[in-house]
PDB file of C-alpha atoms and ligand atoms in Angstrom:
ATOM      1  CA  UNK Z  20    -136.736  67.509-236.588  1.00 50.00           C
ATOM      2  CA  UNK Z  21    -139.186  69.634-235.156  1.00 54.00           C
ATOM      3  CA  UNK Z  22    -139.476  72.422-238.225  1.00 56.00           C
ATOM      4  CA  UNK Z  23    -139.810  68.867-240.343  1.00 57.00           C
ATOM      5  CA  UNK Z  24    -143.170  68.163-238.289  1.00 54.00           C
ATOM      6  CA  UNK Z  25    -144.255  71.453-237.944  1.00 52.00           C
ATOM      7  CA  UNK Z  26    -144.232  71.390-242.203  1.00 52.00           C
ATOM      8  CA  UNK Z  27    -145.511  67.960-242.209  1.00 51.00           C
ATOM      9  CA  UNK Z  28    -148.724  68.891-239.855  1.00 55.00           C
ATOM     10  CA  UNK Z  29    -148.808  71.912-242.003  1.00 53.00           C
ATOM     11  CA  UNK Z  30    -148.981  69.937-245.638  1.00 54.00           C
ATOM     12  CA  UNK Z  31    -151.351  67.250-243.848  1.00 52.00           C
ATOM     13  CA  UNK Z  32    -153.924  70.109-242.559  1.00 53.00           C
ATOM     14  CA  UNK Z  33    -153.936  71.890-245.965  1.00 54.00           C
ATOM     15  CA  UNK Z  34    -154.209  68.310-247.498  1.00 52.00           C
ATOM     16  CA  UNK Z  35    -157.282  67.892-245.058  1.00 52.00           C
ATOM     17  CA  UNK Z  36    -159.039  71.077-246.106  1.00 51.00           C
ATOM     18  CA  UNK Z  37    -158.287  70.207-249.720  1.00 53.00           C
ATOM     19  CA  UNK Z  38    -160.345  66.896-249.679  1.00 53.00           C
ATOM     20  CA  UNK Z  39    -162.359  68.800-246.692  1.00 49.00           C
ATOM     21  CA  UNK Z  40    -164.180  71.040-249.860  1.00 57.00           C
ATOM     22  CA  UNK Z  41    -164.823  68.347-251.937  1.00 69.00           C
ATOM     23  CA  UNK Z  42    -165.970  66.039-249.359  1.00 91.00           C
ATOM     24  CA  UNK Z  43    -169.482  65.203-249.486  1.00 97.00           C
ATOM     25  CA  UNK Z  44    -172.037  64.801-246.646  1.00 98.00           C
ATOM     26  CA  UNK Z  45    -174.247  62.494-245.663  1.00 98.00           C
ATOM     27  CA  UNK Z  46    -177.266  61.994-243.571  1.00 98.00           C
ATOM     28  CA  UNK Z  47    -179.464  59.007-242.340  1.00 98.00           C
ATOM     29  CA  UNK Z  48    -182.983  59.925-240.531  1.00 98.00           C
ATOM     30  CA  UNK Z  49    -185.795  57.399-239.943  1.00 98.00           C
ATOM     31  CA  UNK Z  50    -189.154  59.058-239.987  1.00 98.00           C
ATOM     32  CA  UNK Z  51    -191.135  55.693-239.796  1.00 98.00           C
ATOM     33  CA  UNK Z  52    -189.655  54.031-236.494  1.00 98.00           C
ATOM     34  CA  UNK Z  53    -193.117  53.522-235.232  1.00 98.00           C
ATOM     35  CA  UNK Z  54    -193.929  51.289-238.229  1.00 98.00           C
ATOM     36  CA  UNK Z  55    -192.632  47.086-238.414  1.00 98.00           C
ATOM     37  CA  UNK Z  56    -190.551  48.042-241.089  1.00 98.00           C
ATOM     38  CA  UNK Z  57    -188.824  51.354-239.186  1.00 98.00           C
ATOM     39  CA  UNK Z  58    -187.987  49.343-236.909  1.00 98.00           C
ATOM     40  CA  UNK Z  59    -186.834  46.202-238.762  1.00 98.00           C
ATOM     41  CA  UNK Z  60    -184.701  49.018-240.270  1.00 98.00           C
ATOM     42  CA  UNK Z  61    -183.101  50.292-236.963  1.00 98.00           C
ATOM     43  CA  UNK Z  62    -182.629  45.807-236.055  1.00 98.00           C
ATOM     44  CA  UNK Z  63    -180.937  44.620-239.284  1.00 98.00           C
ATOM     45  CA  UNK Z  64    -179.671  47.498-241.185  1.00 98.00           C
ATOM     46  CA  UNK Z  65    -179.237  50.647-239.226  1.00 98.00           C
ATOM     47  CA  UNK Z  66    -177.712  53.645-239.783  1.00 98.00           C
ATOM     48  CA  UNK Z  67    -174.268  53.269-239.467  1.00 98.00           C
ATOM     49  CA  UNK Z  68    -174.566  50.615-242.562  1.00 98.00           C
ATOM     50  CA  UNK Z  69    -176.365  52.940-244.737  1.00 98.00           C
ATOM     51  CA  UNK Z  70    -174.056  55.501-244.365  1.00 98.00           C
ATOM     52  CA  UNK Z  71    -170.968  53.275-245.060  1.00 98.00           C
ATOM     53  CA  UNK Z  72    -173.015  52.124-248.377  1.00 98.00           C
ATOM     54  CA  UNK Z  73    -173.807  55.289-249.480  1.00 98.00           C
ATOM     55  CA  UNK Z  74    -170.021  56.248-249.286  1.00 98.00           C
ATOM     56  CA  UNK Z  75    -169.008  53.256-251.034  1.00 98.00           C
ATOM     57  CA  UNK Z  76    -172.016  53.678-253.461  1.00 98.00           C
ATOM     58  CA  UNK Z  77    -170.640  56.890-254.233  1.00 98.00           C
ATOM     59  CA  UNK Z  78    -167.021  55.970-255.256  1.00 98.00           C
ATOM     60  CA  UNK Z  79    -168.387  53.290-256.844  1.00 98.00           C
ATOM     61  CA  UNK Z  80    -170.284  55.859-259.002  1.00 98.00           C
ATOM     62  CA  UNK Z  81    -167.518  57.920-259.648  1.00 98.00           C
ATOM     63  CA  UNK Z  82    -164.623  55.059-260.934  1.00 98.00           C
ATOM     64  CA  UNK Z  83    -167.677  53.580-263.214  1.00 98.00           C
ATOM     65  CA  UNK Z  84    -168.630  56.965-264.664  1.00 98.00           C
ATOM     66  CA  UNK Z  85    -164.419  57.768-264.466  1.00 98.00           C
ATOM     67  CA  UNK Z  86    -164.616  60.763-263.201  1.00 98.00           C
ATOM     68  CA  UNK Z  87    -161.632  61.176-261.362  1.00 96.00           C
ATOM     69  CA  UNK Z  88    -161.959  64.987-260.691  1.00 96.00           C
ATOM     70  CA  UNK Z  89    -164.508  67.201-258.664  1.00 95.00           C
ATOM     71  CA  UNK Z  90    -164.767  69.109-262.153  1.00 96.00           C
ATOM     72  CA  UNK Z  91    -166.104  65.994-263.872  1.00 97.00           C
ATOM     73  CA  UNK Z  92    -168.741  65.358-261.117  1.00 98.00           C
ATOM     74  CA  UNK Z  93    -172.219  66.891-260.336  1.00 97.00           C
ATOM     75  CA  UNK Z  94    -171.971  69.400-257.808  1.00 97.00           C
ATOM     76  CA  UNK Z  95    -173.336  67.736-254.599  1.00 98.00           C
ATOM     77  CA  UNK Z  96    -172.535  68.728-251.077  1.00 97.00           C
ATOM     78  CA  UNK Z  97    -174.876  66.570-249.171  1.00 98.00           C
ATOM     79  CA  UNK Z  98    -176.998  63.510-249.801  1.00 98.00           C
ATOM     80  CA  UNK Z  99    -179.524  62.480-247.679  1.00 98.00           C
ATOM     81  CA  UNK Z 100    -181.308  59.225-246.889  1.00 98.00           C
ATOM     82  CA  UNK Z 101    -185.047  58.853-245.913  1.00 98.00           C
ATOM     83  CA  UNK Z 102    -186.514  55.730-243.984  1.00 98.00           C
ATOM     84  CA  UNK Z 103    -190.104  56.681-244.699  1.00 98.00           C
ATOM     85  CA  UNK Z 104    -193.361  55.194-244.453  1.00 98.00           C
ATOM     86  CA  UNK Z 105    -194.676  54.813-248.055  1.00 98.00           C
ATOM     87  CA  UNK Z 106    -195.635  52.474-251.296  1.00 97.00           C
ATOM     88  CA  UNK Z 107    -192.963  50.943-253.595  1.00 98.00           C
ATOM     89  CA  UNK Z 108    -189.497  50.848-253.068  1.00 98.00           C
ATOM     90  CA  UNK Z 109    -186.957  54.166-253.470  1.00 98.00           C
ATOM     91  CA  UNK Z 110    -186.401  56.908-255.437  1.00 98.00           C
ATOM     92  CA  UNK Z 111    -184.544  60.149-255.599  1.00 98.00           C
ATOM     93  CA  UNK Z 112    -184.665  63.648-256.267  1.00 97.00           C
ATOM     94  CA  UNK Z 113    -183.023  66.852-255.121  1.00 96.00           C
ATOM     95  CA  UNK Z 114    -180.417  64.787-253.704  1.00 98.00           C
ATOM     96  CA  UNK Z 115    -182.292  62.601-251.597  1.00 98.00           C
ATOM     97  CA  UNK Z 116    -183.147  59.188-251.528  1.00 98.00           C
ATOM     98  CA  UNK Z 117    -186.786  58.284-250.215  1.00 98.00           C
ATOM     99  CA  UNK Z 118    -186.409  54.494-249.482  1.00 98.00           C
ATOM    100  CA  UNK Z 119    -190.133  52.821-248.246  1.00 98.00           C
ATOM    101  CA  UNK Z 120    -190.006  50.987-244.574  1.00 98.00           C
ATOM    102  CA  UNK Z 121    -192.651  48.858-245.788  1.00 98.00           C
ATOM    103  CA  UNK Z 122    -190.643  47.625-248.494  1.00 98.00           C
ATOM    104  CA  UNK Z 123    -188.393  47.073-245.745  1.00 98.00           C
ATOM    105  CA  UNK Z 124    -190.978  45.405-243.707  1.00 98.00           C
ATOM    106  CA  UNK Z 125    -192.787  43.120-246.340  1.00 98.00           C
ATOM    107  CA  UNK Z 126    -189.124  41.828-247.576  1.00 98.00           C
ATOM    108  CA  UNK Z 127    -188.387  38.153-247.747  1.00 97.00           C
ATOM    109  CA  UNK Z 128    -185.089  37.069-248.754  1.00 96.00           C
ATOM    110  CA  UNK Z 129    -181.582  38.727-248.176  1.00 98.00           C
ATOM    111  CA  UNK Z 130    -182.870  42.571-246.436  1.00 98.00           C
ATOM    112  CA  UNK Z 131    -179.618  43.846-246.793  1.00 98.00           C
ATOM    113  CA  UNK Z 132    -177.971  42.903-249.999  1.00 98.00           C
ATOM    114  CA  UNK Z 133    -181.737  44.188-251.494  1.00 98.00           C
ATOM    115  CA  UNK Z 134    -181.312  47.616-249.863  1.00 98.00           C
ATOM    116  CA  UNK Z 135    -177.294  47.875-250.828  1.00 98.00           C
ATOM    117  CA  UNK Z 136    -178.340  47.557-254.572  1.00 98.00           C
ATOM    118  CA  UNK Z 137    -181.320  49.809-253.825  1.00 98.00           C
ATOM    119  CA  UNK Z 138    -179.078  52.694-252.712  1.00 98.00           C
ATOM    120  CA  UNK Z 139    -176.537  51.542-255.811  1.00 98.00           C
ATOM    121  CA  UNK Z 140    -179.300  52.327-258.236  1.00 98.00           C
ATOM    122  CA  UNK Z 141    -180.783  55.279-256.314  1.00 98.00           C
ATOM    123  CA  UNK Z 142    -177.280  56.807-256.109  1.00 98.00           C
ATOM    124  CA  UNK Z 143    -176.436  56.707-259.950  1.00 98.00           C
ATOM    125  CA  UNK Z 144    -179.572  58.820-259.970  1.00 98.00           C
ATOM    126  CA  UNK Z 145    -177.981  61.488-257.350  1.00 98.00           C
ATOM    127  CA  UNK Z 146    -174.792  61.597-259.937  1.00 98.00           C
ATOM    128  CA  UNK Z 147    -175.613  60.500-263.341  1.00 98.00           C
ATOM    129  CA  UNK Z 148    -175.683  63.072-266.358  1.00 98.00           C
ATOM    130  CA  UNK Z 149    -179.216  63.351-267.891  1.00 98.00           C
ATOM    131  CA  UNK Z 150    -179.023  65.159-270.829  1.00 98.00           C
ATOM    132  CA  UNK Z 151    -180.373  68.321-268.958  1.00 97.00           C
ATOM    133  CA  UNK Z 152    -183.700  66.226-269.059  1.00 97.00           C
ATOM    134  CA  UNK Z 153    -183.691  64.981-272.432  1.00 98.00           C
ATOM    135  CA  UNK Z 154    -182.535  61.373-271.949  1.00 98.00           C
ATOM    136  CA  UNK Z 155    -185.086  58.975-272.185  1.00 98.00           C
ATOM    137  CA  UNK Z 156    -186.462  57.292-268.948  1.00 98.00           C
ATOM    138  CA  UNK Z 157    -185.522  53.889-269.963  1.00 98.00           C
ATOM    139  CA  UNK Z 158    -181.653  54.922-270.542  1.00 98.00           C
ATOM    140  CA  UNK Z 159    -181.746  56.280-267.267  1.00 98.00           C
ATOM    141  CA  UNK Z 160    -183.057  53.757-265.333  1.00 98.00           C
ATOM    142  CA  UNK Z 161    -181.009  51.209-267.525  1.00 98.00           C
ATOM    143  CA  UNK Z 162    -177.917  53.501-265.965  1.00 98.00           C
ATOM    144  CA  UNK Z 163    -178.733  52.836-262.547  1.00 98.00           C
ATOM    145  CA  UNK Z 164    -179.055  49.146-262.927  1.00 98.00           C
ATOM    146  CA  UNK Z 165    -175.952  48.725-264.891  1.00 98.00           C
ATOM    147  CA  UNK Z 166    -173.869  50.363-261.946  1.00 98.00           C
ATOM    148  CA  UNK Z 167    -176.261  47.895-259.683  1.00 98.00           C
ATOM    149  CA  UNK Z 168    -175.029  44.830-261.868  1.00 98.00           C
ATOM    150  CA  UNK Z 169    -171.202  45.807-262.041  1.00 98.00           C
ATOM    151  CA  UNK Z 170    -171.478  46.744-258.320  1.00 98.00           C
ATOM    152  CA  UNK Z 171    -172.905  42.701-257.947  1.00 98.00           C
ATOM    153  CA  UNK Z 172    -175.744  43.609-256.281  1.00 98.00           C
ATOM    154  CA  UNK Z 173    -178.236  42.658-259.572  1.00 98.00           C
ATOM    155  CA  UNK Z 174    -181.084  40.329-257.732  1.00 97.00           C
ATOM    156  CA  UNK Z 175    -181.659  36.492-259.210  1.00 95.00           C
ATOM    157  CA  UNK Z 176    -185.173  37.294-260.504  1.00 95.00           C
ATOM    158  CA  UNK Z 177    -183.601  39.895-263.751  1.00 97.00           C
ATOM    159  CA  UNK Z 178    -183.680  39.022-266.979  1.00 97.00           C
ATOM    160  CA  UNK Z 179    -180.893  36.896-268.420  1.00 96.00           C
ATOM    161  CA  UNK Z 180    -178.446  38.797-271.078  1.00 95.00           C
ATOM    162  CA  UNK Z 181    -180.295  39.060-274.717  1.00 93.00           C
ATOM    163  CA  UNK Z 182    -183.566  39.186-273.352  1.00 94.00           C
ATOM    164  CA  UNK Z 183    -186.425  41.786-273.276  1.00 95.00           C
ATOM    165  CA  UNK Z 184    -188.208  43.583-276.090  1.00 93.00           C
ATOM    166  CA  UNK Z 185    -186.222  46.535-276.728  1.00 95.00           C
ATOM    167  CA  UNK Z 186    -182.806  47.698-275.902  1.00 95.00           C
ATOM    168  CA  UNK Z 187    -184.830  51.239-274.363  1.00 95.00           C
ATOM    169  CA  UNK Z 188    -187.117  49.118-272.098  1.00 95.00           C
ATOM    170  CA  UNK Z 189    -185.709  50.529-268.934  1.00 96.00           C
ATOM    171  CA  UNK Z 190    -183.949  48.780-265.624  1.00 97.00           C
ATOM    172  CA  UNK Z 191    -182.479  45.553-265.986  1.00 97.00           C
ATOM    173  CA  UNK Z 192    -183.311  44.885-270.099  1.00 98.00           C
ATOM    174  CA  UNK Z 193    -181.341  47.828-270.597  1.00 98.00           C
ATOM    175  CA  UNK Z 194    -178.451  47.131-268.086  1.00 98.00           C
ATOM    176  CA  UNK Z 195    -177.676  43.687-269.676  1.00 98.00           C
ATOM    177  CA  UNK Z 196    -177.691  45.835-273.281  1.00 97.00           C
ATOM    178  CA  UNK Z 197    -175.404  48.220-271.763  1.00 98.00           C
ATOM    179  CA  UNK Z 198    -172.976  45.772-270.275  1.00 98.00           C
ATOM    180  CA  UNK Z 199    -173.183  43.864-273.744  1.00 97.00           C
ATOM    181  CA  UNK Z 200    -172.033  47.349-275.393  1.00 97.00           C
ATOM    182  CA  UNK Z 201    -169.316  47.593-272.781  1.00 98.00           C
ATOM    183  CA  UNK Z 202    -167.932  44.595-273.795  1.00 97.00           C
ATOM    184  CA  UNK Z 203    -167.710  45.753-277.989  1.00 97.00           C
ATOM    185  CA  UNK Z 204    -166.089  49.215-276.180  1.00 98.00           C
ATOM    186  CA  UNK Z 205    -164.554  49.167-272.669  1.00 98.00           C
ATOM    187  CA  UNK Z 206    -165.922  52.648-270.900  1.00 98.00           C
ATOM    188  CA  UNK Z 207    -169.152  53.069-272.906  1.00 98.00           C
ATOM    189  CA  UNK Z 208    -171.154  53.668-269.983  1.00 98.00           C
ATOM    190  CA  UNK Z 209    -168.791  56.238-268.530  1.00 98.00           C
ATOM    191  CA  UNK Z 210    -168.583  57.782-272.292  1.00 98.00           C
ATOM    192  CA  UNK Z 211    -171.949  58.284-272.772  1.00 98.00           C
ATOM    193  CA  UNK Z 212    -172.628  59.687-269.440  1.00 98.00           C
ATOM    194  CA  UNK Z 213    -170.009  62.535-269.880  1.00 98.00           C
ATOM    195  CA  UNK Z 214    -171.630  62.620-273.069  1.00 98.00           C
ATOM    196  CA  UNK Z 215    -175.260  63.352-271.473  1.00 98.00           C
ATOM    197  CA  UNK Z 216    -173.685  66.420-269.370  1.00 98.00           C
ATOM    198  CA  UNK Z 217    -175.427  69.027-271.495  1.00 96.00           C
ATOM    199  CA  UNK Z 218    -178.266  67.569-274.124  1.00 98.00           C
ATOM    200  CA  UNK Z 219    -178.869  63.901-275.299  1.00 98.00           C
ATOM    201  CA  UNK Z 220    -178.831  62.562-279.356  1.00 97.00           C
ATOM    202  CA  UNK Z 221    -179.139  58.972-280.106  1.00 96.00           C
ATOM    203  CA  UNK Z 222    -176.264  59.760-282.649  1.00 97.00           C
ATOM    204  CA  UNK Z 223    -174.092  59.263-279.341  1.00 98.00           C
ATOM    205  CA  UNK Z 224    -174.175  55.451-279.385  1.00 97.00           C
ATOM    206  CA  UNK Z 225    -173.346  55.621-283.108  1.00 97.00           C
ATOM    207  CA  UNK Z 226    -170.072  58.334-282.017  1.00 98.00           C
ATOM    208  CA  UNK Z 227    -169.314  55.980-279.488  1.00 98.00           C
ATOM    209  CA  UNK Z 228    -169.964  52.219-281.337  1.00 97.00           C
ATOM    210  CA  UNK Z 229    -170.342  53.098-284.968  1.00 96.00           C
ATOM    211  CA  UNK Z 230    -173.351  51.092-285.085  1.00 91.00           C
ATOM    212  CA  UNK Z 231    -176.623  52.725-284.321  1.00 91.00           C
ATOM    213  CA  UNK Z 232    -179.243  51.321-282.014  1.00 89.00           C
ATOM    214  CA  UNK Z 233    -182.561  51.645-283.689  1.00 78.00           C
TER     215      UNK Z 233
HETATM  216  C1  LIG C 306    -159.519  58.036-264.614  1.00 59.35           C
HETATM  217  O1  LIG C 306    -158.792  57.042-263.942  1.00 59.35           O
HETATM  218  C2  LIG C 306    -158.835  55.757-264.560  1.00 59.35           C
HETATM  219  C3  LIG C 306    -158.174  54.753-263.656  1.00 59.35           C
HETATM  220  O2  LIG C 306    -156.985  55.264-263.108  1.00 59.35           O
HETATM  221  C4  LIG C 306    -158.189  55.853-265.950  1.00 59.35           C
HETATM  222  O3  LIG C 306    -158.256  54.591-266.591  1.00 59.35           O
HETATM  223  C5  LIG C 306    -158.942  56.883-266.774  1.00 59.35           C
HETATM  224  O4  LIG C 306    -158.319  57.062-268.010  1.00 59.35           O
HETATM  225  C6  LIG C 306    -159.016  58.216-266.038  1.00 59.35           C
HETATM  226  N1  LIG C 306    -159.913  59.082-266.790  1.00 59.35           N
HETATM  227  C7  LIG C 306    -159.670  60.361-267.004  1.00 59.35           C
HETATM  228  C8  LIG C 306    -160.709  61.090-267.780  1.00 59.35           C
HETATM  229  O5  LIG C 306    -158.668  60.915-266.601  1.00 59.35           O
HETATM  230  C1  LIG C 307    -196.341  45.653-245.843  1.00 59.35           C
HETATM  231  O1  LIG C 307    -196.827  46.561-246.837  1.00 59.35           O
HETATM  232  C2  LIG C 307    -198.102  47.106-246.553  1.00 59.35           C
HETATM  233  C3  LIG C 307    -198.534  47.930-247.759  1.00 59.35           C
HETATM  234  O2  LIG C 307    -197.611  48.950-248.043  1.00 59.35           O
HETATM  235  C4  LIG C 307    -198.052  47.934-245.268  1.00 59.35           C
HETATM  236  O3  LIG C 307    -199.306  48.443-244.959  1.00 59.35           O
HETATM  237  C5  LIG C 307    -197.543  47.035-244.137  1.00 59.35           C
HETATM  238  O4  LIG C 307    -197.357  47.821-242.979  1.00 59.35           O
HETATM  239  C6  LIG C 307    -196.220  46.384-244.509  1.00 59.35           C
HETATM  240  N1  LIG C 307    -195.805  45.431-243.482  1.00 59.35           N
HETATM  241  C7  LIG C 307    -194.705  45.580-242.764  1.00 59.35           C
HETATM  242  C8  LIG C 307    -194.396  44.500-241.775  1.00 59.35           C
HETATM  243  O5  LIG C 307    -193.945  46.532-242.887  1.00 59.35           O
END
């Protein structure tokens, strides 16, 4: 009995260390806590909450994009999230997420199902493909929203399916024409972001759909 637990503990440590170097990090810090909106931060979302969502952003991320290995994933050891005092609303880059406290502040309406689709959208950013640079904006953007949709976090004021100008437009025009695509081929968001590892061609949605889009 006691050689079976000393093997069990054994596989359960190794197990631990296993998921221990894939395991990513993550970090809350509010710089603006002297501002309203730091501090309507601290009151109504916290950081305990933002961590939680940015774990379950993240496996969100990865069973959209399927990519059910480390080796499918970007290589990211530690995301970190920024309460800071500044104009609009988020963004990201070099693994961090910048989100404004005034945004935070000013906000009328649900606060914190607005900043869980925030840190959806600003998290596809932290893990999507993008063509080593060369996909357009719009596609990109229209990647983040589409995760923010599926995840149900799209807000009331987007446009309805079919509308918009072009299917490239960016953000929510382009998340309802990706979701529309998923439904003529079940994956083709997760397809064309493996796709977008390495370079970008519009010839992808043609690979993918046999139609083209423009
Ligand atoms: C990843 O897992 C999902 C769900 O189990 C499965 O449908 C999909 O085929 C898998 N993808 C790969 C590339 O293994
Ligand atoms: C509202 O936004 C403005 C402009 O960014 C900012 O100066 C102000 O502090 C914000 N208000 C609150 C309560 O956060």
């Amino acid at each position: 009995m006691e050689h079976h637990m000393f093997f069990l503990s054994l596989i359960l440590t190794k197990l631990a260390a296993m998921q221990g170097c894939h395991a990513v990090d993550y970090a809350v810090t509010n710089t603006a806590i002297t501002t309203a909106g730091g501090a309507r931060f601290n009151k109504q979302i916290g950081a305990d909450y933002s961590k939680q969502t940015l774990v379950s952003a993240t496996n969100f991320i990865w069973r959209i994009f399927q990519q059910n290995n480390s080796a499918d994933r970007k290589n990211v050891k530690k995301v970190s999230l920024f309460i800071d005092s500044m104009d609009g609303v988020a963004y990201a880059s070099n693994n961090e997420i910048h989100f404004s406290a005034n945004y935070i502040g000013n906000y009328s309406g649900d606060l914190k199902r607005e900043f869980t689709g925030v840190l959806y959208h600003e998290m596809t950013h932290i893990w999507q493909w993008n063509g080593n640079g060369q996909t357009p904006g719009g596609l990109i953007e229209g990647i983040a929203d589409y995760v923010r949709l599926k995840a149900n976090y799209a807000p009331s004021h987007w446009v309805q399916p079919g509308q918009g100008d072009r299917w490239d437009q960016g953000y929510d025009v382009t998340a309802r024409f990706l979701d529309y695509l998923t439904s003529l081929r079940s994956g083709f968001v997760a397809e064309l972001n493996k796709k977008m590892r390495n370079g970008y061609n519009e010839r992808f949605f043609f690979d993918l759909l046999g139609k083209t889009v423009s």
